[in-house]
Amino acid sequence: MKRKKAPEGGASWMDTYGDMVTLLLCFFVLLYSISSVDEVKWKALVKSLNAGDEQEIAEMVIEKSKETVANNGEDEKYKEDMNFDELYKLLKQSVKEIGIEDQAEVSKGDGFTFISFRDKIFFDGDSSYLKKEGEKVLDAFAKVLKKVSSHVEEIQVIGHTSQGDPNTPNNVRIDRTLSALRSMEVTVYLQEKNVISPDKLVSVSYGQFRPIASVKTKDGRAKNRRVEILITENNAVAKNLEQYYEEVYKEK
């Protein structure tokens, strides 16, 4: 019995295979366009497909991808090299986005930006343990700082406590140690973020001895318990703390 011949005019399996290879190539080109460049692996993949002009296409895609990476690098460099004057605006925006406008005040002057973090945003009472909420605030601060770090001369992290009893000063050792540990914890956390050279980070503590409000009221004592961050610009005129305070707190 003779075997019947396949009907003429049907599509060749080579056509189907060619279409499949083309679709696969398009798929891998799409994947490649959103991935990192690996020229050796890409060329090996194209070679394995064994199609006519894929090698040429692959080389074009590789070159285009390299151009994109280079351009993105330039964009990133631009974003991270913003002018010092932009720092105040970025910090104000960050404070608003985090929702701590009632707990942090951002000020600026000639050659400096100043932030005062109120009361318990970083620490609980009589504690130097940095809270998770405080870490999130510092994370946002570090991202902003990175964008202008090349323009920063120095960052001072200043720790303060408040006299608990209006009629009796705090124990000197406990008071000084607590404010020093608090400023140190914030400084260390920022240093671990690697957003600025460690030699530009300075930890300072004053205990209860630089109040900005009366210790006779609960609200005044809450204002005195604070962590301040003073950021100075490269080549700015040096000032003492009282001069900065006069500009920052003069209307408060």
XYZ file of C-alpha atoms in Angstrom:
252
model
C 0.000 0.000 0.000
C 1.477 3.315 -1.085
C 1.866 6.138 1.464
C -0.091 9.271 0.570
C 1.917 12.350 -0.304
C 1.541 15.418 1.876
C -0.670 18.006 0.235
C 1.236 20.623 -1.685
C 1.128 24.329 -0.808
C 1.460 23.856 2.985
C 3.843 26.034 5.031
C 7.379 24.731 5.360
C 8.629 23.853 8.848
C 11.580 26.145 8.110
C 9.205 29.110 7.920
C 7.790 28.259 11.320
C 11.273 27.786 12.745
C 12.399 31.118 11.287
C 9.416 32.918 12.793
C 10.096 31.348 16.161
C 13.753 32.404 16.060
C 12.757 35.970 15.156
C 10.275 36.136 18.037
C 12.862 34.754 20.433
C 15.363 37.354 19.287
C 12.849 40.161 19.849
C 12.107 38.771 23.303
C 15.769 38.658 24.288
C 16.361 42.137 22.884
C 13.547 43.376 25.141
C 15.065 41.659 28.158
C 18.478 43.016 27.284
C 17.226 46.574 27.012
C 16.194 46.561 30.678
C 19.202 44.694 32.016
C 22.883 45.410 32.523
C 25.401 45.065 29.695
C 27.119 41.682 29.299
C 28.598 41.701 25.819
C 30.193 38.239 25.877
C 27.018 36.461 26.979
C 24.889 38.358 24.490
C 27.058 37.508 21.518
C 27.170 33.864 22.600
C 23.377 33.836 22.734
C 23.034 35.300 19.255
C 25.562 32.864 17.848
C 23.596 29.953 19.287
C 20.492 31.122 17.436
C 22.459 30.728 14.176
C 20.454 33.231 12.180
C 21.607 35.511 9.398
C 21.820 39.137 10.616
C 21.362 38.671 14.373
C 25.058 39.286 15.074
C 24.837 42.704 13.491
C 21.672 43.520 15.442
C 23.270 42.384 18.694
C 26.260 44.680 18.230
C 23.952 47.612 17.539
C 21.956 46.898 20.699
C 25.142 46.599 22.775
C 26.434 49.970 21.581
C 23.074 51.612 22.209
C 22.911 50.126 25.683
C 26.398 51.411 26.483
C 25.353 54.907 25.429
C 22.297 54.707 27.686
C 24.383 53.619 30.673
C 26.848 56.451 30.050
C 24.048 59.013 29.831
C 22.430 57.704 32.994
C 25.769 58.041 34.743
C 26.010 61.675 33.719
C 22.440 62.295 34.904
C 23.196 60.672 38.264
C 26.348 62.740 38.664
C 24.338 65.881 37.951
C 21.679 64.940 40.484
C 24.289 64.325 43.174
C 26.196 67.535 42.531
C 23.521 70.108 43.226
C 24.308 73.580 44.493
C 24.539 74.123 48.277
C 21.683 76.611 48.091
C 19.405 73.743 47.021
C 19.986 71.981 50.348
C 17.525 74.111 52.303
C 14.762 73.581 49.761
C 15.365 69.824 49.589
C 15.392 69.458 53.378
C 12.167 71.444 53.746
C 10.535 69.218 51.164
C 11.832 66.087 52.885
C 10.523 67.211 56.292
C 7.098 67.782 54.748
C 7.064 64.418 52.984
C 8.007 62.552 56.161
C 5.342 64.414 58.112
C 7.527 65.871 60.889
C 6.939 69.566 60.266
C 5.941 70.038 63.917
C 9.088 68.273 65.139
C 11.812 69.652 62.884
C 12.674 73.173 61.822
C 14.935 73.934 58.880
C 16.652 77.329 58.668
C 19.310 78.815 56.463
C 21.702 81.720 56.444
C 24.769 82.958 54.633
C 26.851 79.828 54.033
C 24.959 77.430 56.301
C 21.824 75.346 56.744
C 20.529 74.483 60.203
C 18.082 71.816 61.373
C 16.645 71.515 64.857
C 14.986 68.191 65.699
C 12.694 68.544 68.664
C 12.245 66.508 71.830
C 11.652 62.773 71.214
C 12.010 62.395 67.459
C 15.262 60.407 67.880
C 15.294 59.299 71.516
C 12.941 58.461 74.359
C 13.350 60.251 77.686
C 16.669 59.580 79.457
C 17.685 57.246 76.594
C 20.445 57.410 73.989
C 19.044 54.496 71.965
C 18.215 55.728 68.453
C 14.598 54.871 67.650
C 13.487 53.276 64.375
C 11.449 56.391 63.590
C 14.609 58.448 64.053
C 16.542 56.166 61.719
C 13.960 56.739 58.986
C 14.336 60.506 59.402
C 18.123 60.241 59.158
C 17.819 57.991 56.095
C 15.863 60.725 54.320
C 18.343 63.353 55.516
C 21.290 61.290 54.209
C 19.733 61.008 50.739
C 19.415 64.782 50.538
C 22.895 65.364 51.910
C 24.460 63.088 49.307
C 23.266 65.396 46.537
C 25.280 68.352 47.853
C 28.069 66.608 49.769
C 30.833 68.009 47.558
C 29.848 71.533 48.656
C 29.818 70.811 52.401
C 32.651 72.017 54.619
C 31.476 70.451 57.871
C 28.470 68.887 59.603
C 28.104 69.413 63.337
C 25.671 67.186 65.213
C 24.844 68.982 68.473
C 23.155 67.217 71.400
C 21.151 69.005 74.115
C 19.225 67.971 77.206
C 16.962 70.043 79.422
C 16.942 70.722 83.122
C 14.212 68.385 84.425
C 13.431 70.227 87.654
C 13.138 74.015 87.239
C 14.694 74.506 90.680
C 17.437 71.850 90.574
C 20.098 71.360 87.894
C 20.597 67.872 86.476
C 23.347 65.587 87.703
C 26.345 66.848 85.746
C 27.788 63.449 84.836
C 24.467 61.969 83.706
C 23.485 65.147 81.867
C 26.755 65.512 79.958
C 26.982 61.808 79.170
C 23.426 61.611 77.859
C 23.774 64.562 75.469
C 27.174 63.290 74.287
C 25.836 59.801 73.600
C 22.867 61.187 71.682
C 24.939 63.375 69.394
C 27.387 60.498 68.935
C 24.620 58.051 67.935
C 23.320 60.410 65.247
C 26.847 61.108 63.996
C 27.723 57.410 63.770
C 24.489 56.618 61.943
C 25.204 59.296 59.342
C 28.801 58.145 58.932
C 27.634 54.578 58.283
C 25.558 55.895 55.367
C 28.790 56.922 53.584
C 27.320 60.107 52.157
C 30.168 62.388 53.226
C 33.804 62.100 54.270
C 34.065 61.121 57.984
C 36.478 63.974 58.709
C 33.652 66.404 57.946
C 31.401 64.944 60.664
C 31.706 66.428 64.150
C 29.856 65.373 67.295
C 29.225 68.118 69.892
C 27.280 68.093 73.176
C 26.214 70.831 75.588
C 23.936 69.048 78.014
C 21.468 71.440 79.641
C 23.682 74.480 79.280
C 22.498 75.942 75.954
C 18.731 76.288 76.461
C 16.607 78.107 73.886
C 13.482 78.312 76.079
C 12.537 78.625 79.743
C 12.921 75.501 81.886
C 9.974 76.635 84.039
C 7.368 75.285 81.605
C 6.830 71.822 80.140
C 6.784 73.222 76.616
C 10.012 75.139 77.238
C 11.776 72.035 78.500
C 10.570 70.085 75.452
C 12.091 72.725 73.155
C 15.407 72.526 74.990
C 15.630 68.742 74.508
C 16.826 68.656 70.924
C 19.394 67.496 68.400
C 20.680 70.142 66.008
C 22.535 69.628 62.755
C 24.620 72.516 61.452
C 25.822 72.179 57.843
C 28.337 74.733 56.604
C 29.314 75.429 53.012
C 32.821 75.200 51.620
C 34.811 78.411 52.190
C 31.987 80.017 54.173
C 32.869 82.603 56.815
C 33.368 80.790 60.131
C 31.036 81.764 62.986
C 30.652 80.697 66.592
C 27.537 78.911 67.812
C 26.052 82.054 69.346
C 26.144 83.794 65.976
C 24.348 80.881 64.323
C 21.802 80.827 67.145
C 21.194 84.544 66.772
C 20.188 83.989 63.142
C 18.244 80.779 63.680
C 16.367 81.475 66.913
C 16.152 85.281 66.872
C 12.436 85.291 65.959
C 11.432 82.354 68.145
